[in-house]
Amino acid sequence: VGTERFEFRVFKNPEFMFPFLSSDFKRRIRATSEVTAKFNWQVRPEFERTVASAGWSYRWTRRQKANHRFDVLDVNYIYMPYRSETFKDYLDVMDEINPLLRYSYEDLLIVRMGYTYTYNSAGAAALKTSRRNSYSIRFNIEEAGNLLYAFSKMVHGHPQNGEAFQMANINFAQYVKADFDYAKNFMIDERNSLVFHVGLGLAYPYGNSKSLPFEKLYFSGGANSVRGWSVRSLGPGGYRGSDNSLDYVNHTGDMKLDLNLEYRTHLFWKLNGAAFIDAGNVWNIRNRENQPEGLFRFNRFYKQLAVAYGLGIRFDLDFLILRFDSGMKAINPMYTGKDRFPIISPKFSRDFAFHFAVGYPF
């Protein structure tokens, strides 16, 4: 079991190689133009997935605080050369319950454009290393498949297979996705700080897609989310799931909310400590037969927020931060009755999660 990732920067130019821009504008900003190629190979007992991609993007900075990234073109080809018989049988069973699941494990072409804006009030210094009150904002929006869909619609009129248009005999994805992150750092004194974070995400598949590509689906739990849950084990909504080891594929959604409050303190030498409270979940925007409790509704989503608390140790090596976080479930929306509130009667084997990560969670 493992994942290998290779990234090649085929071209990087320290200037804005874009037509119609004045020389004065190019001098006033720090910009780079990039052409990259990436290869990701994931091997699991149940399947093998290969993602090959190439991209053309621009990055520029103004006043050392605001950073922009514009992905002019990003092409991803997802290839599934192997699926085990057990996994195929699982998908066949799930076809009757969640017919969109199989779509996430087929060959797919993603041709996307995107824009990302990042602002850090601390300037060039990162929020996590700032010794004064500061905040950061990150906004990202992307779309995929619209130009391919318009071209296919104009040339063919209707899909040949009656379901979706194809490019080179491969289905292509069509969706729009937006993410927003805000983090605020309150310095108590030179050794202590309080950090608040909120993260929102929403994605909507349409046109040529019935569901988002698996890589674009949101998941909750893990080292950077609600840390009382392991990665891909929470949600959507109140969905409990099954004991099947393959059921992690169902713990995904089209919407995500993360709320985090973390107290950070310097202990001694390179060692820092933290205490945190996390809340959040993911939801679907379309009803799934096997997940009615996973559909987002304004009158109940706040009741489905999972809550966790915990402690962490961080080794700040200047060039690298090693993070160890241990979380416990406090409110579990996947259960009812007394099991819904494990903070009252916690069970270590059921409610504890340990995480190792590099860098701060936000």
PDB file of C-alpha atoms in Angstrom, residues 30-253:
ATOM      1  CA  ARG A  30       6.864  39.884  -8.517  1.00  0.00           C
ATOM      2  CA  ALA A  31       5.640  37.278 -10.941  1.00  0.00           C
ATOM      3  CA  THR A  32       6.523  33.874 -12.343  1.00  0.00           C
ATOM      4  CA  SER A  33       5.161  31.837 -15.230  1.00  0.00           C
ATOM      5  CA  GLU A  34       5.174  28.062 -14.798  1.00  0.00           C
ATOM      6  CA  VAL A  35       4.635  24.977 -16.896  1.00  0.00           C
ATOM      7  CA  THR A  36       4.581  21.799 -14.803  1.00  0.00           C
ATOM      8  CA  ALA A  37       4.064  18.067 -15.197  1.00  0.00           C
ATOM      9  CA  LYS A  38       3.008  15.726 -12.383  1.00  0.00           C
ATOM     10  CA  PHE A  39       2.593  12.007 -11.973  1.00  0.00           C
ATOM     11  CA  ASN A  40       0.792  10.369  -9.048  1.00  0.00           C
ATOM     12  CA  TRP A  41       0.648   6.614  -8.602  1.00  0.00           C
ATOM     13  CA  GLN A  42      -1.540   5.156  -5.848  1.00  0.00           C
ATOM     14  CA  VAL A  43      -1.525   1.470  -5.009  1.00  0.00           C
ATOM     15  CA  ARG A  44      -4.040  -0.017  -2.585  1.00  0.00           C
ATOM     16  CA  PRO A  45      -5.086  -3.649  -2.025  1.00  0.00           C
ATOM     17  CA  GLU A  46      -8.421  -2.935  -3.716  1.00  0.00           C
ATOM     18  CA  PHE A  47      -7.308  -0.794  -6.677  1.00  0.00           C
ATOM     19  CA  GLU A  48      -4.490   0.973  -8.512  1.00  0.00           C
ATOM     20  CA  ARG A  49      -4.916   4.563  -9.654  1.00  0.00           C
ATOM     21  CA  THR A  50      -2.645   6.682 -11.847  1.00  0.00           C
ATOM     22  CA  VAL A  51      -3.038  10.440 -12.244  1.00  0.00           C
ATOM     23  CA  ALA A  52      -0.943  12.185 -14.896  1.00  0.00           C
ATOM     24  CA  SER A  53      -1.269  15.953 -15.216  1.00  0.00           C
ATOM     25  CA  ALA A  54       0.241  18.985 -16.886  1.00  0.00           C
ATOM     26  CA  GLY A  55      -0.399  22.628 -16.110  1.00  0.00           C
ATOM     27  CA  TRP A  56       0.271  26.203 -17.180  1.00  0.00           C
ATOM     28  CA  SER A  57      -0.050  28.841 -14.474  1.00  0.00           C
ATOM     29  CA  TYR A  58       0.944  32.326 -13.344  1.00  0.00           C
ATOM     30  CA  ARG A  59       1.884  33.485  -9.841  1.00  0.00           C
ATOM     31  CA  TRP A  60       2.318  37.083  -8.754  1.00  0.00           C
ATOM     32  CA  THR A  61       2.725  39.037  -5.514  1.00  0.00           C
ATOM     33  CA  ARG A  62       1.951  42.634  -4.631  1.00  0.00           C
ATOM     34  CA  ARG A  63       3.103  44.454  -1.471  1.00  0.00           C
ATOM     35  CA  GLN A  64       4.457  41.224   0.053  1.00  0.00           C
ATOM     36  CA  LYS A  65       1.050  40.364   1.535  1.00  0.00           C
ATOM     37  CA  ALA A  66      -1.277  39.418  -1.301  1.00  0.00           C
ATOM     38  CA  ASN A  67      -0.483  36.413  -3.491  1.00  0.00           C
ATOM     39  CA  HIS A  68      -2.312  35.416  -6.651  1.00  0.00           C
ATOM     40  CA  ARG A  69      -2.264  32.226  -8.664  1.00  0.00           C
ATOM     41  CA  PHE A  70      -4.052  31.772 -11.970  1.00  0.00           C
ATOM     42  CA  ASP A  71      -4.169  28.281 -13.459  1.00  0.00           C
ATOM     43  CA  VAL A  72      -4.737  28.962 -17.133  1.00  0.00           C
ATOM     44  CA  LEU A  73      -4.917  25.274 -17.995  1.00  0.00           C
ATOM     45  CA  ASP A  74      -4.594  22.169 -15.848  1.00  0.00           C
ATOM     46  CA  VAL A  75      -5.160  18.788 -17.501  1.00  0.00           C
ATOM     47  CA  ASN A  76      -5.497  15.627 -15.406  1.00  0.00           C
ATOM     48  CA  TYR A  77      -5.918  12.114 -16.769  1.00  0.00           C
ATOM     49  CA  ILE A  78      -7.094   9.551 -14.221  1.00  0.00           C
ATOM     50  CA  TYR A  79      -6.407   5.969 -15.238  1.00  0.00           C
ATOM     51  CA  MET A  80      -7.568   2.890 -13.282  1.00  0.00           C
ATOM     52  CA  PRO A  81      -5.487  -0.061 -14.561  1.00  0.00           C
ATOM     53  CA  TYR A  82      -6.483  -2.428 -11.758  1.00  0.00           C
ATOM     54  CA  ARG A  83      -9.483  -3.098  -9.500  1.00  0.00           C
ATOM     55  CA  SER A  84      -9.589  -6.217  -7.358  1.00  0.00           C
ATOM     56  CA  GLU A  85     -12.466  -8.665  -7.696  1.00  0.00           C
ATOM     57  CA  THR A  86     -13.535  -7.837  -4.129  1.00  0.00           C
ATOM     58  CA  PHE A  87     -13.642  -4.151  -4.973  1.00  0.00           C
ATOM     59  CA  LYS A  88     -15.565  -4.810  -8.198  1.00  0.00           C
ATOM     60  CA  ASP A  89     -18.104  -6.853  -6.254  1.00  0.00           C
ATOM     61  CA  TYR A  90     -18.384  -4.035  -3.725  1.00  0.00           C
ATOM     62  CA  LEU A  91     -19.056  -1.519  -6.510  1.00  0.00           C
ATOM     63  CA  ASP A  92     -21.673  -3.859  -8.013  1.00  0.00           C
ATOM     64  CA  VAL A  93     -23.466  -4.022  -4.674  1.00  0.00           C
ATOM     65  CA  MET A  94     -23.205  -0.273  -4.197  1.00  0.00           C
ATOM     66  CA  ASP A  95     -24.652   0.304  -7.686  1.00  0.00           C
ATOM     67  CA  GLU A  96     -28.098  -0.383  -6.255  1.00  0.00           C
ATOM     68  CA  ILE A  97     -27.516   1.888  -3.254  1.00  0.00           C
ATOM     69  CA  ASN A  98     -25.173   4.589  -4.510  1.00  0.00           C
ATOM     70  CA  PRO A  99     -24.913   4.449  -8.328  1.00  0.00           C
ATOM     71  CA  LEU A 100     -22.658   7.514  -8.386  1.00  0.00           C
ATOM     72  CA  LEU A 101     -19.879   5.691  -6.550  1.00  0.00           C
ATOM     73  CA  ARG A 102     -18.716   3.706  -9.589  1.00  0.00           C
ATOM     74  CA  TYR A 103     -18.225   6.992 -11.462  1.00  0.00           C
ATOM     75  CA  SER A 104     -15.426   7.870  -9.038  1.00  0.00           C
ATOM     76  CA  TYR A 105     -13.471   4.735 -10.005  1.00  0.00           C
ATOM     77  CA  GLU A 106     -13.434   4.935 -13.778  1.00  0.00           C
ATOM     78  CA  ASP A 107     -11.039   6.522 -16.257  1.00  0.00           C
ATOM     79  CA  LEU A 108     -11.668  10.272 -16.348  1.00  0.00           C
ATOM     80  CA  LEU A 109     -10.349  13.449 -17.933  1.00  0.00           C
ATOM     81  CA  ILE A 110     -10.340  16.704 -15.930  1.00  0.00           C
ATOM     82  CA  VAL A 111      -9.568  19.930 -17.802  1.00  0.00           C
ATOM     83  CA  ARG A 112      -9.790  22.809 -15.358  1.00  0.00           C
ATOM     84  CA  MET A 113      -9.062  26.503 -14.818  1.00  0.00           C
ATOM     85  CA  GLY A 114      -8.690  28.119 -11.406  1.00  0.00           C
ATOM     86  CA  TYR A 115      -7.784  31.207  -9.426  1.00  0.00           C
ATOM     87  CA  THR A 116      -6.398  31.383  -5.865  1.00  0.00           C
ATOM     88  CA  TYR A 117      -6.028  34.508  -3.741  1.00  0.00           C
ATOM     89  CA  THR A 118      -4.053  34.464  -0.483  1.00  0.00           C
ATOM     90  CA  TYR A 119      -3.607  37.390   1.893  1.00  0.00           C
ATOM     91  CA  ASN A 120      -1.438  37.370   5.026  1.00  0.00           C
ATOM     92  CA  SER A 121      -1.438  40.484   7.210  1.00  0.00           C
ATOM     93  CA  ALA A 122       1.956  39.455   8.597  1.00  0.00           C
ATOM     94  CA  GLY A 123       3.481  39.925   5.162  1.00  0.00           C
ATOM     95  CA  ALA A 124       6.258  37.605   4.112  1.00  0.00           C
ATOM     96  CA  ALA A 125       6.288  35.961   7.547  1.00  0.00           C
ATOM     97  CA  ALA A 126       3.894  33.046   7.798  1.00  0.00           C
ATOM     98  CA  LEU A 127       0.971  33.268  10.180  1.00  0.00           C
ATOM     99  CA  LYS A 128       2.286  30.415  12.300  1.00  0.00           C
ATOM    100  CA  THR A 129       5.598  32.167  12.961  1.00  0.00           C
ATOM    101  CA  SER A 130       4.216  35.658  13.527  1.00  0.00           C
ATOM    102  CA  ARG A 131       4.918  37.153  16.960  1.00  0.00           C
ATOM    103  CA  ARG A 132       2.052  39.623  16.739  1.00  0.00           C
ATOM    104  CA  ASN A 133      -1.653  39.616  16.031  1.00  0.00           C
ATOM    105  CA  SER A 134      -2.217  38.655  12.424  1.00  0.00           C
ATOM    106  CA  TYR A 135      -4.643  36.925  10.103  1.00  0.00           C
ATOM    107  CA  SER A 136      -4.699  35.166   6.762  1.00  0.00           C
ATOM    108  CA  ILE A 137      -7.357  34.682   4.093  1.00  0.00           C
ATOM    109  CA  ARG A 138      -7.378  32.174   1.277  1.00  0.00           C
ATOM    110  CA  PHE A 139      -9.977  31.958  -1.487  1.00  0.00           C
ATOM    111  CA  ASN A 140      -9.982  29.524  -4.376  1.00  0.00           C
ATOM    112  CA  ILE A 141     -12.393  28.971  -7.244  1.00  0.00           C
ATOM    113  CA  GLU A 142     -12.109  26.543 -10.131  1.00  0.00           C
ATOM    114  CA  GLU A 143     -14.187  25.153 -12.957  1.00  0.00           C
ATOM    115  CA  ALA A 144     -13.761  22.163 -15.221  1.00  0.00           C
ATOM    116  CA  GLY A 145     -15.251  20.870 -18.445  1.00  0.00           C
ATOM    117  CA  ASN A 146     -17.271  23.886 -19.617  1.00  0.00           C
ATOM    118  CA  LEU A 147     -15.280  24.530 -22.802  1.00  0.00           C
ATOM    119  CA  LEU A 148     -15.158  20.813 -23.637  1.00  0.00           C
ATOM    120  CA  TYR A 149     -18.896  20.518 -23.037  1.00  0.00           C
ATOM    121  CA  ALA A 150     -19.691  23.529 -25.250  1.00  0.00           C
ATOM    122  CA  PHE A 151     -17.463  22.158 -28.026  1.00  0.00           C
ATOM    123  CA  SER A 152     -18.963  18.645 -27.762  1.00  0.00           C
ATOM    124  CA  LYS A 153     -22.480  20.044 -27.717  1.00  0.00           C
ATOM    125  CA  MET A 154     -21.786  22.083 -30.823  1.00  0.00           C
ATOM    126  CA  VAL A 155     -20.177  19.198 -32.746  1.00  0.00           C
ATOM    127  CA  HIS A 156     -22.230  16.185 -31.625  1.00  0.00           C
ATOM    128  CA  GLY A 157     -25.447  17.652 -30.265  1.00  0.00           C
ATOM    129  CA  HIS A 158     -26.066  14.692 -27.958  1.00  0.00           C
ATOM    130  CA  PRO A 159     -23.766  12.193 -26.173  1.00  0.00           C
ATOM    131  CA  GLN A 160     -23.123   9.081 -28.253  1.00  0.00           C
ATOM    132  CA  ASN A 161     -23.671   6.788 -25.270  1.00  0.00           C
ATOM    133  CA  GLY A 162     -26.704   8.730 -24.094  1.00  0.00           C
ATOM    134  CA  GLU A 163     -25.096   9.606 -20.755  1.00  0.00           C
ATOM    135  CA  ALA A 164     -22.009  11.789 -21.138  1.00  0.00           C
ATOM    136  CA  PHE A 165     -19.871  13.389 -23.819  1.00  0.00           C
ATOM    137  CA  GLN A 166     -16.390  11.989 -24.255  1.00  0.00           C
ATOM    138  CA  MET A 167     -13.026  13.281 -25.377  1.00  0.00           C
ATOM    139  CA  ALA A 168     -10.785  10.638 -26.981  1.00  0.00           C
ATOM    140  CA  ASN A 169     -13.295   8.006 -25.750  1.00  0.00           C
ATOM    141  CA  ILE A 170     -12.856   9.172 -22.132  1.00  0.00           C
ATOM    142  CA  ASN A 171     -15.536  10.845 -20.046  1.00  0.00           C
ATOM    143  CA  PHE A 172     -14.608  14.334 -18.871  1.00  0.00           C
ATOM    144  CA  ALA A 173     -15.661  16.018 -15.642  1.00  0.00           C
ATOM    145  CA  GLN A 174     -17.741  19.192 -15.429  1.00  0.00           C
ATOM    146  CA  TYR A 175     -18.110  21.045 -12.145  1.00  0.00           C
ATOM    147  CA  VAL A 176     -17.504  24.291 -10.268  1.00  0.00           C
ATOM    148  CA  LYS A 177     -15.807  24.419  -6.868  1.00  0.00           C
ATOM    149  CA  ALA A 178     -15.034  27.193  -4.355  1.00  0.00           C
ATOM    150  CA  ASP A 179     -13.109  27.189  -1.048  1.00  0.00           C
ATOM    151  CA  PHE A 180     -12.606  29.831   1.641  1.00  0.00           C
ATOM    152  CA  ASP A 181     -10.235  29.733   4.628  1.00  0.00           C
ATOM    153  CA  TYR A 182      -9.733  32.309   7.365  1.00  0.00           C
ATOM    154  CA  ALA A 183      -7.259  32.065  10.253  1.00  0.00           C
ATOM    155  CA  LYS A 184      -6.711  34.611  13.028  1.00  0.00           C
ATOM    156  CA  ASN A 185      -3.718  34.618  15.361  1.00  0.00           C
ATOM    157  CA  PHE A 186      -4.155  36.333  18.752  1.00  0.00           C
ATOM    158  CA  MET A 187      -0.841  36.794  20.580  1.00  0.00           C
ATOM    159  CA  ILE A 188      -1.323  36.556  24.362  1.00  0.00           C
ATOM    160  CA  ASP A 189       2.361  37.114  25.101  1.00  0.00           C
ATOM    161  CA  GLU A 190       5.697  36.093  23.578  1.00  0.00           C
ATOM    162  CA  ARG A 191       5.181  32.429  24.478  1.00  0.00           C
ATOM    163  CA  ASN A 192       1.441  31.937  24.057  1.00  0.00           C
ATOM    164  CA  SER A 193      -1.107  32.480  21.306  1.00  0.00           C
ATOM    165  CA  LEU A 194      -4.671  31.571  20.381  1.00  0.00           C
ATOM    166  CA  VAL A 195      -5.516  30.684  16.775  1.00  0.00           C
ATOM    167  CA  PHE A 196      -9.015  30.552  15.309  1.00  0.00           C
ATOM    168  CA  HIS A 197      -9.721  28.972  11.919  1.00  0.00           C
ATOM    169  CA  VAL A 198     -12.796  28.530   9.733  1.00  0.00           C
ATOM    170  CA  GLY A 199     -12.846  26.661   6.436  1.00  0.00           C
ATOM    171  CA  LEU A 200     -15.736  26.430   3.978  1.00  0.00           C
ATOM    172  CA  GLY A 201     -16.004  24.474   0.758  1.00  0.00           C
ATOM    173  CA  LEU A 202     -18.708  23.887  -1.840  1.00  0.00           C
ATOM    174  CA  ALA A 203     -18.578  21.984  -5.132  1.00  0.00           C
ATOM    175  CA  TYR A 204     -21.329  21.323  -7.661  1.00  0.00           C
ATOM    176  CA  PRO A 205     -21.199  18.782 -10.520  1.00  0.00           C
ATOM    177  CA  TYR A 206     -23.461  19.393 -13.520  1.00  0.00           C
ATOM    178  CA  GLY A 207     -23.752  18.910 -17.267  1.00  0.00           C
ATOM    179  CA  ASN A 208     -21.412  16.072 -18.165  1.00  0.00           C
ATOM    180  CA  SER A 209     -20.985  14.880 -14.543  1.00  0.00           C
ATOM    181  CA  LYS A 210     -23.400  13.223 -12.158  1.00  0.00           C
ATOM    182  CA  SER A 211     -20.861  13.305  -9.349  1.00  0.00           C
ATOM    183  CA  LEU A 212     -17.583  14.996  -8.511  1.00  0.00           C
ATOM    184  CA  PRO A 213     -14.344  13.153  -9.306  1.00  0.00           C
ATOM    185  CA  PHE A 214     -13.137  11.306  -6.215  1.00  0.00           C
ATOM    186  CA  GLU A 215     -10.087  13.599  -5.962  1.00  0.00           C
ATOM    187  CA  LYS A 216     -12.362  16.643  -5.762  1.00  0.00           C
ATOM    188  CA  LEU A 217     -14.760  15.330  -3.110  1.00  0.00           C
ATOM    189  CA  TYR A 218     -14.442  16.736   0.414  1.00  0.00           C
ATOM    190  CA  PHE A 219     -13.666  14.547   3.410  1.00  0.00           C
ATOM    191  CA  SER A 220     -13.519  15.227   7.127  1.00  0.00           C
ATOM    192  CA  GLY A 221     -11.388  13.890   9.947  1.00  0.00           C
ATOM    193  CA  GLY A 222      -7.627  13.576   9.955  1.00  0.00           C
ATOM    194  CA  ALA A 223      -4.683  15.731  10.991  1.00  0.00           C
ATOM    195  CA  ASN A 224      -5.992  18.960   9.426  1.00  0.00           C
ATOM    196  CA  SER A 225      -9.696  18.691  10.184  1.00  0.00           C
ATOM    197  CA  VAL A 226     -11.731  17.261  13.090  1.00  0.00           C
ATOM    198  CA  ARG A 227      -8.915  15.472  14.875  1.00  0.00           C
ATOM    199  CA  GLY A 228     -11.047  13.118  16.951  1.00  0.00           C
ATOM    200  CA  TRP A 229     -11.635  11.110  13.763  1.00  0.00           C
ATOM    201  CA  SER A 230      -9.156   9.397  11.487  1.00  0.00           C
ATOM    202  CA  VAL A 231      -9.004  10.591   7.904  1.00  0.00           C
ATOM    203  CA  ARG A 232     -12.077   9.794   5.725  1.00  0.00           C
ATOM    204  CA  SER A 233     -14.110   8.379   8.611  1.00  0.00           C
ATOM    205  CA  LEU A 234     -16.586  11.209   9.369  1.00  0.00           C
ATOM    206  CA  GLY A 235     -19.809  12.080   7.569  1.00  0.00           C
ATOM    207  CA  PRO A 236     -21.490  12.945   5.401  1.00  0.00           C
ATOM    208  CA  GLY A 237     -23.862  14.428   7.969  1.00  0.00           C
ATOM    209  CA  GLY A 238     -25.052  11.722  10.345  1.00  0.00           C
ATOM    210  CA  TYR A 239     -24.082   8.818   8.070  1.00  0.00           C
ATOM    211  CA  ARG A 240     -22.690   6.071  10.255  1.00  0.00           C
ATOM    212  CA  GLY A 241     -21.357   3.755   7.591  1.00  0.00           C
ATOM    213  CA  SER A 242     -20.516   0.099   8.019  1.00  0.00           C
ATOM    214  CA  ASP A 243     -17.626  -1.954   9.346  1.00  0.00           C
ATOM    215  CA  ASN A 244     -16.574  -2.751   5.779  1.00  0.00           C
ATOM    216  CA  SER A 245     -12.974  -1.646   5.271  1.00  0.00           C
ATOM    217  CA  LEU A 246     -13.962  -0.279   1.857  1.00  0.00           C
ATOM    218  CA  ASP A 247     -16.653   2.014   3.262  1.00  0.00           C
ATOM    219  CA  TYR A 248     -14.226   4.958   3.504  1.00  0.00           C
ATOM    220  CA  VAL A 249     -15.242   5.761  -0.093  1.00  0.00           C
ATOM    221  CA  ASN A 250     -18.696   6.731   1.196  1.00  0.00           C
ATOM    222  CA  HIS A 251     -17.393   9.192   3.801  1.00  0.00           C
ATOM    223  CA  THR A 252     -17.192  12.053   1.313  1.00  0.00           C
ATOM    224  CA  GLY A 253     -19.327  15.045   0.392  1.00  0.00           C
TER     225      GLY A 253
END
